[in-house]
XYZ file of C-alpha atoms in Angstrom:
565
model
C 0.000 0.000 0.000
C 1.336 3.427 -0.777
C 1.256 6.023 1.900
C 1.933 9.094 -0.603
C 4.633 11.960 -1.102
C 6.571 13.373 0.884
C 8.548 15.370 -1.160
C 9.307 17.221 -5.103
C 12.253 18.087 -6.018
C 12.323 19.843 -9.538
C 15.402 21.336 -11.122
C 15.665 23.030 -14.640
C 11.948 22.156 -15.753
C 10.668 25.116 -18.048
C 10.315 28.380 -15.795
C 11.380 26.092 -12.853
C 14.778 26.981 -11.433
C 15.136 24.896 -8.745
C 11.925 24.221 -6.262
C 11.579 21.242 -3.499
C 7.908 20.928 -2.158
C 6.981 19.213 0.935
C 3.559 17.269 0.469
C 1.011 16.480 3.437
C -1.600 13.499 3.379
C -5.097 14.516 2.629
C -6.159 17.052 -0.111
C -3.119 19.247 -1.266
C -4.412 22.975 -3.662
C -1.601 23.845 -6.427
C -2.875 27.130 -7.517
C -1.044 30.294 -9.199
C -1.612 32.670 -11.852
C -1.909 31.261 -15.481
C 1.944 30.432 -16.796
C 3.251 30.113 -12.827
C 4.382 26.715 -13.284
C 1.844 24.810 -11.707
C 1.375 21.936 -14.289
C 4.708 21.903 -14.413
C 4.982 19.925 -10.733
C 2.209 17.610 -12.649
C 4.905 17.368 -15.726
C 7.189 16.320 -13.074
C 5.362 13.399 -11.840
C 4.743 12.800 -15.148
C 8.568 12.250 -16.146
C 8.453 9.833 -12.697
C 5.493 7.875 -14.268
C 7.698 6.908 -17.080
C 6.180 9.959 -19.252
C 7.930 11.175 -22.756
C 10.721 12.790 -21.792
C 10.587 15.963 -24.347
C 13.769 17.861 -24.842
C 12.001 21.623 -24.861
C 10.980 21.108 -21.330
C 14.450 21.791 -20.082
C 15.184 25.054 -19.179
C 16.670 27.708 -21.173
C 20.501 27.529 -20.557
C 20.350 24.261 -18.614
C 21.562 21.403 -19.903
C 19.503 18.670 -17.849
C 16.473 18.832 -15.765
C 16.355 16.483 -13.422
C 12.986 15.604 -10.818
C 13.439 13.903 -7.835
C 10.348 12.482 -5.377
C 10.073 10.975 -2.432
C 7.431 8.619 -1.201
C 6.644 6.659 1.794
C 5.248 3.225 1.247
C 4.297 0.235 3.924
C 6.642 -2.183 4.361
C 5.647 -5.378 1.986
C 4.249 -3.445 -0.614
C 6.100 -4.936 -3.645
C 8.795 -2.334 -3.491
C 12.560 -3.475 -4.560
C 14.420 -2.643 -1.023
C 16.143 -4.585 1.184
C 14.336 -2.837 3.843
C 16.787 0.844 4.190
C 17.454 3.815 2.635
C 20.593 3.364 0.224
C 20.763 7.635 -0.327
C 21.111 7.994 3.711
C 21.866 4.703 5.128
C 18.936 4.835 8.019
C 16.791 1.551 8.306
C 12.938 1.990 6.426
C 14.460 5.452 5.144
C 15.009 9.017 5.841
C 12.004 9.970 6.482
C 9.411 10.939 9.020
C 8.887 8.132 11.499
C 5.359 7.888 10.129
C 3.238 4.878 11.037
C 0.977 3.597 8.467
C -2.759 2.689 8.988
C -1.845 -0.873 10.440
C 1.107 0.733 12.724
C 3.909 -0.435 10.518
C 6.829 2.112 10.299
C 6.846 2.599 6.589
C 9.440 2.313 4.303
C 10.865 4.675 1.691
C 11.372 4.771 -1.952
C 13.377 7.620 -3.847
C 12.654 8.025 -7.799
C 14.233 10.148 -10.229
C 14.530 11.094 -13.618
C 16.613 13.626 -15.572
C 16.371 14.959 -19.392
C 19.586 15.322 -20.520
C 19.364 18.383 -23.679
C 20.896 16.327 -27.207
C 20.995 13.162 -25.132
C 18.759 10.161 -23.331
C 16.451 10.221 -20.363
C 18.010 8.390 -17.148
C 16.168 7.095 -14.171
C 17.403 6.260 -10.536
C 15.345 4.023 -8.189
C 16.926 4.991 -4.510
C 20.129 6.219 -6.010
C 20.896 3.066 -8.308
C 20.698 2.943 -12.232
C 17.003 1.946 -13.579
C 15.567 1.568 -16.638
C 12.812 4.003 -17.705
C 10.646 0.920 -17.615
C 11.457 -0.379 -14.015
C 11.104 3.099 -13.060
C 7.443 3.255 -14.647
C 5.929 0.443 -12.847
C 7.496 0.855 -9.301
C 5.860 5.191 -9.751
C 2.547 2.990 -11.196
C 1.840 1.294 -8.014
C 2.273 4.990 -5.527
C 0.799 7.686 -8.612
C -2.012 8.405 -10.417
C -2.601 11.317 -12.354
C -5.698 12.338 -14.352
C -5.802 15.055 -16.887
C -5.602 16.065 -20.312
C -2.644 14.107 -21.979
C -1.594 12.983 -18.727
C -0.806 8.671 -17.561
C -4.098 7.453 -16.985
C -4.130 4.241 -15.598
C -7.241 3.726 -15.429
C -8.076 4.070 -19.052
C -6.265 0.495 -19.318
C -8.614 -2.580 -19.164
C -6.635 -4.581 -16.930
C -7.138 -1.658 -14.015
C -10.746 -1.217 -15.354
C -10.799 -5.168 -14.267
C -9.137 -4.294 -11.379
C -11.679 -1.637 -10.302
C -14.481 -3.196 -10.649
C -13.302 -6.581 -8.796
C -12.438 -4.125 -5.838
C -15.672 -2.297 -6.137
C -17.908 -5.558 -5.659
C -15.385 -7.032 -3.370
C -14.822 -10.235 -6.153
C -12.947 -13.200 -4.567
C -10.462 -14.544 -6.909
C -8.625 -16.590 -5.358
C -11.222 -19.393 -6.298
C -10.538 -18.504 -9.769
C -6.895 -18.144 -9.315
C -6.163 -21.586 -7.283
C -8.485 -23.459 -10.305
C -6.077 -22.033 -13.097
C -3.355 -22.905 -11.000
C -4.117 -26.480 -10.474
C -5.083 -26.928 -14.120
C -1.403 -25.808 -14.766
C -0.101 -27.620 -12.460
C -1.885 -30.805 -13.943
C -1.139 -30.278 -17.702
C 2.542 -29.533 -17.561
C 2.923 -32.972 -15.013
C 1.001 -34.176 -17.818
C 3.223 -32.819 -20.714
C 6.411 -33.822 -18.894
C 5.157 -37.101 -18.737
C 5.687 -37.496 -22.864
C 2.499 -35.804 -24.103
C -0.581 -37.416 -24.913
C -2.046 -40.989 -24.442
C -1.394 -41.803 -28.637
C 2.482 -40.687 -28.374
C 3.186 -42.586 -25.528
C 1.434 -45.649 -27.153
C 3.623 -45.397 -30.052
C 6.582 -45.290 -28.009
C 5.553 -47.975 -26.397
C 5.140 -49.841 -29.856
C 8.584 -48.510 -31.183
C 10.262 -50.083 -27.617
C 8.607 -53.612 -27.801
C 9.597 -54.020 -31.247
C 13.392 -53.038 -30.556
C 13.456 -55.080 -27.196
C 11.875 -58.012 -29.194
C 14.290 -57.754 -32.178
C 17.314 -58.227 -30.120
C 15.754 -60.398 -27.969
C 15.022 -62.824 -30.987
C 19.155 -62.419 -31.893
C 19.808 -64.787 -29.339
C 23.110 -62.866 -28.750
C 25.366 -65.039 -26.368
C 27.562 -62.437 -25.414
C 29.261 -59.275 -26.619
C 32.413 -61.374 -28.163
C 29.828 -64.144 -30.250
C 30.631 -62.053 -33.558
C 34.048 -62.074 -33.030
C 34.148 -65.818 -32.696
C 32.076 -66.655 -35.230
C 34.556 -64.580 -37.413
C 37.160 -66.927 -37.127
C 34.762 -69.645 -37.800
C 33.934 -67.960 -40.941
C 37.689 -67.578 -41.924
C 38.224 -71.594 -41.436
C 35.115 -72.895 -43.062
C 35.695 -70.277 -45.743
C 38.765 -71.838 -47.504
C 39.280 -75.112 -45.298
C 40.836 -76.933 -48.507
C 43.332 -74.055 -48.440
C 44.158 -74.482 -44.951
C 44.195 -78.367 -45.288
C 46.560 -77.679 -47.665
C 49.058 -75.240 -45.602
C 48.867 -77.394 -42.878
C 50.364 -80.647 -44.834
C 53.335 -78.585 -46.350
C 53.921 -77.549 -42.814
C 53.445 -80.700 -41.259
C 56.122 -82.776 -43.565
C 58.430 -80.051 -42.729
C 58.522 -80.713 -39.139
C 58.164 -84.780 -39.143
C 58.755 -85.963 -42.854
C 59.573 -89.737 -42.486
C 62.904 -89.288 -44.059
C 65.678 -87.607 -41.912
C 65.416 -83.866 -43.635
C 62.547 -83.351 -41.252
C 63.304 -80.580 -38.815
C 62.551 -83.122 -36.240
C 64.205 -84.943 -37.269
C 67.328 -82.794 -37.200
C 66.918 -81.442 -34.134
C 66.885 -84.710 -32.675
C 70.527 -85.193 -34.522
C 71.604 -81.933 -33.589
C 70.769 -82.822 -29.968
C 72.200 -86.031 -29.856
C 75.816 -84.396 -30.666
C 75.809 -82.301 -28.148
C 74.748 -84.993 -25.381
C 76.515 -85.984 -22.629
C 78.827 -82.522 -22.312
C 78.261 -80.807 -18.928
C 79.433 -77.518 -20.257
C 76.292 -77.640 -23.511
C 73.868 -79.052 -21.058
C 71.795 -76.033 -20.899
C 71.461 -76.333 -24.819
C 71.209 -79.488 -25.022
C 67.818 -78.970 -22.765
C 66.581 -76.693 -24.801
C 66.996 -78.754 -27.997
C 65.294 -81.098 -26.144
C 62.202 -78.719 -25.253
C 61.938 -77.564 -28.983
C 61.828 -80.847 -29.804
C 58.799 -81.340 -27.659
C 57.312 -77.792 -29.350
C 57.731 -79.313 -32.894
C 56.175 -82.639 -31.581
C 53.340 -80.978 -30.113
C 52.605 -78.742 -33.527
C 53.225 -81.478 -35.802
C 49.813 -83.397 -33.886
C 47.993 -80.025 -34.222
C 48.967 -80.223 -37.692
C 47.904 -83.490 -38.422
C 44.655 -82.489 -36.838
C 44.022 -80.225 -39.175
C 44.766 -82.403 -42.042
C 42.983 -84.706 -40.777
C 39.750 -83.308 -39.628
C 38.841 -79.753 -41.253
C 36.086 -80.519 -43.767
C 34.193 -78.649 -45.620
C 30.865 -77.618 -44.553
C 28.747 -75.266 -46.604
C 25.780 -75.071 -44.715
C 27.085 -74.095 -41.446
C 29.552 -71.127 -43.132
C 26.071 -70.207 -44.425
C 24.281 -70.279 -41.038
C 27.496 -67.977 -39.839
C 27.650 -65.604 -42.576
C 23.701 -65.084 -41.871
C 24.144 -64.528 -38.419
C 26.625 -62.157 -38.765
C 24.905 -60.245 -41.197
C 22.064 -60.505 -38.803
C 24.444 -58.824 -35.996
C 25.841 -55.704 -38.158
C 22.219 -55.005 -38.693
C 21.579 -54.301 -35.027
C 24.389 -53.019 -35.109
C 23.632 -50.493 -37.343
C 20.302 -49.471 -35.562
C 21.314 -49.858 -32.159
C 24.885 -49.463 -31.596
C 28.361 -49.591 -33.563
C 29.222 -53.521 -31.878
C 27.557 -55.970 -29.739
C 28.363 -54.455 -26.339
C 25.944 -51.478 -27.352
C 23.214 -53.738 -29.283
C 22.740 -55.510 -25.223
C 22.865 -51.768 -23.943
C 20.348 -50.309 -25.853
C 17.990 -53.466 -25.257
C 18.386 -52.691 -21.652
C 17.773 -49.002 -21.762
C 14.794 -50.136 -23.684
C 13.218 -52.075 -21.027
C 14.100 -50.143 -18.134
C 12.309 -46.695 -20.337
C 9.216 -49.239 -20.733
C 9.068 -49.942 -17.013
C 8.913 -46.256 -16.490
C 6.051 -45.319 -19.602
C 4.012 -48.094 -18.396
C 4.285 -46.596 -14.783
C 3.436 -42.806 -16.273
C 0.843 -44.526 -17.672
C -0.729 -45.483 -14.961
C -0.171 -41.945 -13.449
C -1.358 -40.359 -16.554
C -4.627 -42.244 -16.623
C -4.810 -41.008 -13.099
C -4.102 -37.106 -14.600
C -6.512 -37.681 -17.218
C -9.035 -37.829 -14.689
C -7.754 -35.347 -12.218
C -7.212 -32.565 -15.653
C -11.448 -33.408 -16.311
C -11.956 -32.990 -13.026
C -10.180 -29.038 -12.831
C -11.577 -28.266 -15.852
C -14.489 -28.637 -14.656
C -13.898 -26.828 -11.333
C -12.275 -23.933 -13.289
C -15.285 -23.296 -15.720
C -17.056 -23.288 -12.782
C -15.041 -20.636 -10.529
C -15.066 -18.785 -13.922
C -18.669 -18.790 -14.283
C -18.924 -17.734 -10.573
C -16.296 -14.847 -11.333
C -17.941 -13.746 -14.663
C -21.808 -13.678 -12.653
C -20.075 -11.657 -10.274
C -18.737 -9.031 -12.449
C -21.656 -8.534 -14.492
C -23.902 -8.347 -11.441
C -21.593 -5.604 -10.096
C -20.973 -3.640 -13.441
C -24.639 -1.624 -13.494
C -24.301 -1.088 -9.574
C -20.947 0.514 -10.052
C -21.318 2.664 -13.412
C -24.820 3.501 -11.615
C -23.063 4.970 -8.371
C -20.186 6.872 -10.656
C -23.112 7.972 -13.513
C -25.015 9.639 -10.130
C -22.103 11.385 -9.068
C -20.709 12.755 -12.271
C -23.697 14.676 -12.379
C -22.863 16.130 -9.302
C -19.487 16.932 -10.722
C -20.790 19.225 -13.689
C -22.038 16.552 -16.026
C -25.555 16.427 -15.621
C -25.980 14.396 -18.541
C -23.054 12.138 -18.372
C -24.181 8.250 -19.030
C -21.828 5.658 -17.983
C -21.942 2.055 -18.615
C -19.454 -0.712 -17.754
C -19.027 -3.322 -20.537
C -18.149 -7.114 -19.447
C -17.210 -9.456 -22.155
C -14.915 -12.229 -22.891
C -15.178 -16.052 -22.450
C -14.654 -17.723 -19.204
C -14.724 -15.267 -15.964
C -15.460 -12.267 -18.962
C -12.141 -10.766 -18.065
C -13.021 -7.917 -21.028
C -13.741 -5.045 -18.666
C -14.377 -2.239 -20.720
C -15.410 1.326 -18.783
C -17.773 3.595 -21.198
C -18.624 7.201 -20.963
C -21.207 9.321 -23.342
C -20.645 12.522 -21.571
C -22.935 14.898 -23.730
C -26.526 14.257 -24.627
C -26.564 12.542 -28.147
C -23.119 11.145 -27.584
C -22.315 7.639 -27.761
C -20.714 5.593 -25.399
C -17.165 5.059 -25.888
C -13.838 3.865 -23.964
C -12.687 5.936 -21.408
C -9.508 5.992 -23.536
C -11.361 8.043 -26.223
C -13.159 10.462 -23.686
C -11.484 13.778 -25.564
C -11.922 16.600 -23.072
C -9.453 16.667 -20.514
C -12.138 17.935 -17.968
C -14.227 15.523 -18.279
C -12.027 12.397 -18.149
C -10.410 13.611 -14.955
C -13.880 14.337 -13.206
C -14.713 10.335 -14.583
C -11.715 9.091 -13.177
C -12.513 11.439 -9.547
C -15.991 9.824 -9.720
C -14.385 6.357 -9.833
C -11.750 6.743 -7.225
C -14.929 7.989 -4.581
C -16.846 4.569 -5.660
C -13.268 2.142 -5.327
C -11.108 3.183 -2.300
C -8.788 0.656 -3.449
C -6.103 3.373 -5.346
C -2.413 4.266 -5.470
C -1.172 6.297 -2.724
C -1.029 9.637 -4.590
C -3.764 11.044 -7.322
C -3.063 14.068 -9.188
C -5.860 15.990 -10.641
C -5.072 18.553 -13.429
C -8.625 20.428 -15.445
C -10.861 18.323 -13.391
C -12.447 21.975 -12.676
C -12.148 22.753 -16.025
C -15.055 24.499 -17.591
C -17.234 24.372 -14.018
C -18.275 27.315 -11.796
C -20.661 27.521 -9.387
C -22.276 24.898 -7.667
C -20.672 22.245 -9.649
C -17.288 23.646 -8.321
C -18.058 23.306 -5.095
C -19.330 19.911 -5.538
C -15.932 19.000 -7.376
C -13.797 20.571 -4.373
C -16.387 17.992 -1.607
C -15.679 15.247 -4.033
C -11.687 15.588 -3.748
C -12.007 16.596 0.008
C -13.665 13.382 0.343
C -11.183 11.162 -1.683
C -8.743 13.083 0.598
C -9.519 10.978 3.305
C -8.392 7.617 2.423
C -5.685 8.395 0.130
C -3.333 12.182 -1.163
C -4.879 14.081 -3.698
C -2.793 16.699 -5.236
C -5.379 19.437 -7.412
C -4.496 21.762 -10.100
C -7.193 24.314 -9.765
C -8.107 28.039 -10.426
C -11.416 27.496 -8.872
C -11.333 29.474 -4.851
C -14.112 27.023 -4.308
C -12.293 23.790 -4.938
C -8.693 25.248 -3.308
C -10.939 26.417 0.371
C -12.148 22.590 0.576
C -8.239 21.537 0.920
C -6.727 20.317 3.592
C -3.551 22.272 2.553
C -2.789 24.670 -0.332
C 0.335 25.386 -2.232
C 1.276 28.356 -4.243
C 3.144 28.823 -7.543
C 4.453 31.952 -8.380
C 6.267 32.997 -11.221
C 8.890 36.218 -10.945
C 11.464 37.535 -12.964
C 15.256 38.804 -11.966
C 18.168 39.205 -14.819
C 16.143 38.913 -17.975
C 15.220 35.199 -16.610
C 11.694 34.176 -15.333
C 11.820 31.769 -12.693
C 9.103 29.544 -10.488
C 8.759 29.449 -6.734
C 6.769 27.437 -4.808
C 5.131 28.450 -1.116
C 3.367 26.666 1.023
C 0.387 28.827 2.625
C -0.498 29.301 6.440
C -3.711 30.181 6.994
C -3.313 33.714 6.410
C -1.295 33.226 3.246
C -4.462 31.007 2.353
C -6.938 34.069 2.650
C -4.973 36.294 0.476
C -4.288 33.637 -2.654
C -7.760 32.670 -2.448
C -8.944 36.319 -2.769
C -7.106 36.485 -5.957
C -8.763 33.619 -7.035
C -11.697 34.836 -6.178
C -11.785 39.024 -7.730
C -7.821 39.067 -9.328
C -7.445 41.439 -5.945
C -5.400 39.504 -2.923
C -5.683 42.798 -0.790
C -9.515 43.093 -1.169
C -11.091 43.351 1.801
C -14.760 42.143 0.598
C -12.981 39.207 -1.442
C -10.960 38.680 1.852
C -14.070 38.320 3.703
C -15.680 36.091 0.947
C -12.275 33.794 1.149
C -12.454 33.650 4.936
C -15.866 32.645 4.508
C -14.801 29.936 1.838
C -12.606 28.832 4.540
C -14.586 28.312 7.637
C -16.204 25.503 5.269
C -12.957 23.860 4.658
C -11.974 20.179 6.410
C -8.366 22.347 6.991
C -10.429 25.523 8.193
C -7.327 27.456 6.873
C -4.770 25.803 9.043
C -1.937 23.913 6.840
């Protein structure tokens, strides 16, 4: 919750030299002579909100203007602190040790914004760097201003929404908790591999790889390479048959050119001499060796047939393995990897899909609760919409529109989240968006009559032409209106009206003077004397008039301040 402003500080703006203003809660009168500078403290608020920061406005000779503001807001209320003021180093701020409505110490928050003359805007949130944007929505939530070509927040629909939820006291959280759990729901949902037909077919896809291997029969990881060698010997057995023969008569031919033969010889001359014992033992072993390969040999010879059907049955099987291979992994190893990936990601789907028959159910289920909280929330707004728009049609007629018609237009699907305010403010004029609504005046005495039917605002509200084109009567009624919206939040009023600036609670002046060829701006906040003289301007263009005086005092006496600041 925003508590309001404490203080302006304006540098370099147009006629403004350099002026800080110290703001009080309640209902605050800017007033000066035409060309004092008065809209130019609503400019700077403006430039705070995030406005279009226009090169002209800086001040002749100057070559930045810079606007500085202070606010106090309770503690929780969304803003970006860590709880102290970074500009002074004091815990919740520099500020007053103001309690807010619940007895919280409030904390502080220090925006600015400068122009820079040939160059960009710049923005500070409590004396650190911001973006324009950041800057924007933190001044959103603590001002409001209303006015001719001024931020008006709420000619936006989602604070139209807003409005009227606060007006008729709408619960949402219903509404809010549904979506949530619907969310909630569908993204367990999508994380569990989409919908019930994709996780079929990758079902499908994993049974048929799991089965495929399976029906392999794959031994081990080293079957291939086994069966290569196989392959090799059935391949060209007569060749080997062959090989083997020459090799075997070279080691054990029956004649004595055998090379068993000749190691035997050679081993038998060297016999029985201690000093070639050691060679003669090896001789010996070799001799065993040659034995030894010439039976392997002979095996071979022997026993390698041909056999055409089992090569066949090899070479099939083989061919049977690079396949997997080539689907599932580059060799064997991966082939029995993948399979058990496979089964172990099927043990898993076929547990989602147990849980995601469960979410099916559970997803109808919030659906269903969610249309309903949305048809609750959608009743709710168009039941409030005429009671509203009739409470702020009934007092814009108090506020010099005695013809205004205002309607509140609820549309959309679901909890009709289209909240669209209308206003026809001129017999024969149709109803349009408040974002249309042409004539300054008239807009800001709209958005005055909404803020006294929704209490639920920003901290601060500036008014600028809300008394535009209204005397009499009507002005007075405009000052009660503000007084009243004075009490439950700060008003700040642009006004040449003595009738709207005696119903303030406090009342600041704007003068403009020259010195050296330069016109400057000064700002002064009235006692209650200075009060009696500015309002007798206001009243006959004479401050020292004593019957204007009189009428001002008058004025006055009325007043929720009764002249005091």
């Amino acid at each position: 919750m925003a508590l309001g402003l404490v203080e302006l500080r304006v540098r370099n703006l147009g006629v403004i030299d350099d002026v800080a203003v110290s703001f009080e809660p309640g209902m605050t009168a800017l007033t000066g002579e035409t060309g004092a500078g008065k809209t130019l403290l609503v400019e700077a608020l403006s430039l705070l909100l995030g406005g279009r920061a226009d090169q002209t406005v800086v001040r002749s000779g100057a070559d930045e203007a810079t606007v500085e503001g202070r606010f106090l807001i309770a503690t929780g209320s969304g803003h970006p602190s860590d709880g102290g003021d970074r500009s002074t180093g004091k815990p919740g701020g520099g500020g007053p040790d103001q309690a807010g409505p619940d007895g919280r110490v409030p904390d502080e928050a220090v925006l600015a914004r400068s122009v820079v003359r040939g160059g960009r805007s710049k923005a500070w949130i409590d004396g650190r760097m911001a973006t324009v944007g950041a800057l924007a929505e933190l001044a959103g939530g603590l001002i409001e201003l209303h006015g001719q070509h001024q931020h008006q927040s709420l000619t936006r629909p989602e604070a139209q929404r807003r409005a009227l939820d606060s007006f008729g006291q709408i619960e949402l959280i219903g509404l809010e908790t549904a979506q949530r759990h619907l969310r909630l729901l569908t993204d367990e949902s999508a994380a569990l591999g989409g919908d019930a037909r994709q996780r079929a077919r990758e079902v499908d896809l994993l049974t048929y790889q799991i089965d495929e291997i399976a029906a392999a029969g794959i031994e081990d990881p080293d079957e291939d390479a086994r069966l290569e060698v196989e392959e090799d010997r059935l391949a060209a057995a007569d060749a080997h048959r062959q090989a083997a023969a020459v090799a075997l008569a070279a080691i054990s031919a029956s004649d004595d050119s055998s090379a068993l033969d000749r190691l035997g010889q050679a081993s038998g001359a060297v016999a029985g001499r201690a000093a070639l014992a050691p060679i003669e033992a090896r001789m010996r072993s070799s001799m065993a060796e040659l034995a030894d390969l010439a039976t392997e040999l002979r095996t071979v010879v022997e026993t390698w047939d041909d056999d055409p059907e089992r090569l066949e049955e090899i070479r099939g099987r083989r061919k049977m393995f690079h396949e997997l291979e080539r689907k599932y992994g580059s060799n064997l190893e991966e082939v029995l990897a993948h399979a058990s990936d496979a089964r172990e990601r099927l043990a898993v789907i076929e547990g989602e899909e147990l849980r995601a028959s469960a979410l099916d159910a559970e997803i109808r289920s919030a659906r269903d609760a969610l249309v309903q909280a949305e048809s609750e929330v959608a009743s709710a707004r168009r039941e409030t919409a005429p009671r509203l728009a009739g409470q702020i049609e009934v007092t814009l007629r108090s506020l010099a529109m005695p013809s205004a018609r205002f309607s509140i237009a609820v549309e959309g699907a679901g909890p009709a989240d289209q909240v669209t305010f209308l206003l026809g403010a001129n017999p024969g004029e149709a109803l349009q968006p408040l974002a249309k609504v042409a004539s300054g005046g008239e807009l800001a005495r709209t958005m005055l009559a909404v803020r006294l039917a929704i209490t639920d605002s920003p901290g601060v509200m500036v008014f600028d032409e809300v008394d535009a084109g209204v005397g009499g009567a009507a002005a007075a009624s405009v000052g009660r209106a503000l007084a009243g919206l004075g009490r439950h939040a700060q008003v700040l009023v642009v006004t040449h009206l003595a009738q709207v600036a005696a119903l303030a609670d406090h009342q600041i002046e704007v003068r403009k003077s020259a010195s050296g060829g330069r016109t400057r701006s000064e700002v002064v906040a009235l006692d209650a004397e200075g009060r009696v003289v500015e309002i007798s301007r206001m009243l006959s263009g004479r401050p020292d008039s004593s019957s204007a005086q009189r009428h001002a005092r008058e004025l006055l006496e009325g007043s929720p301040g009764r002249g005091a600041r």
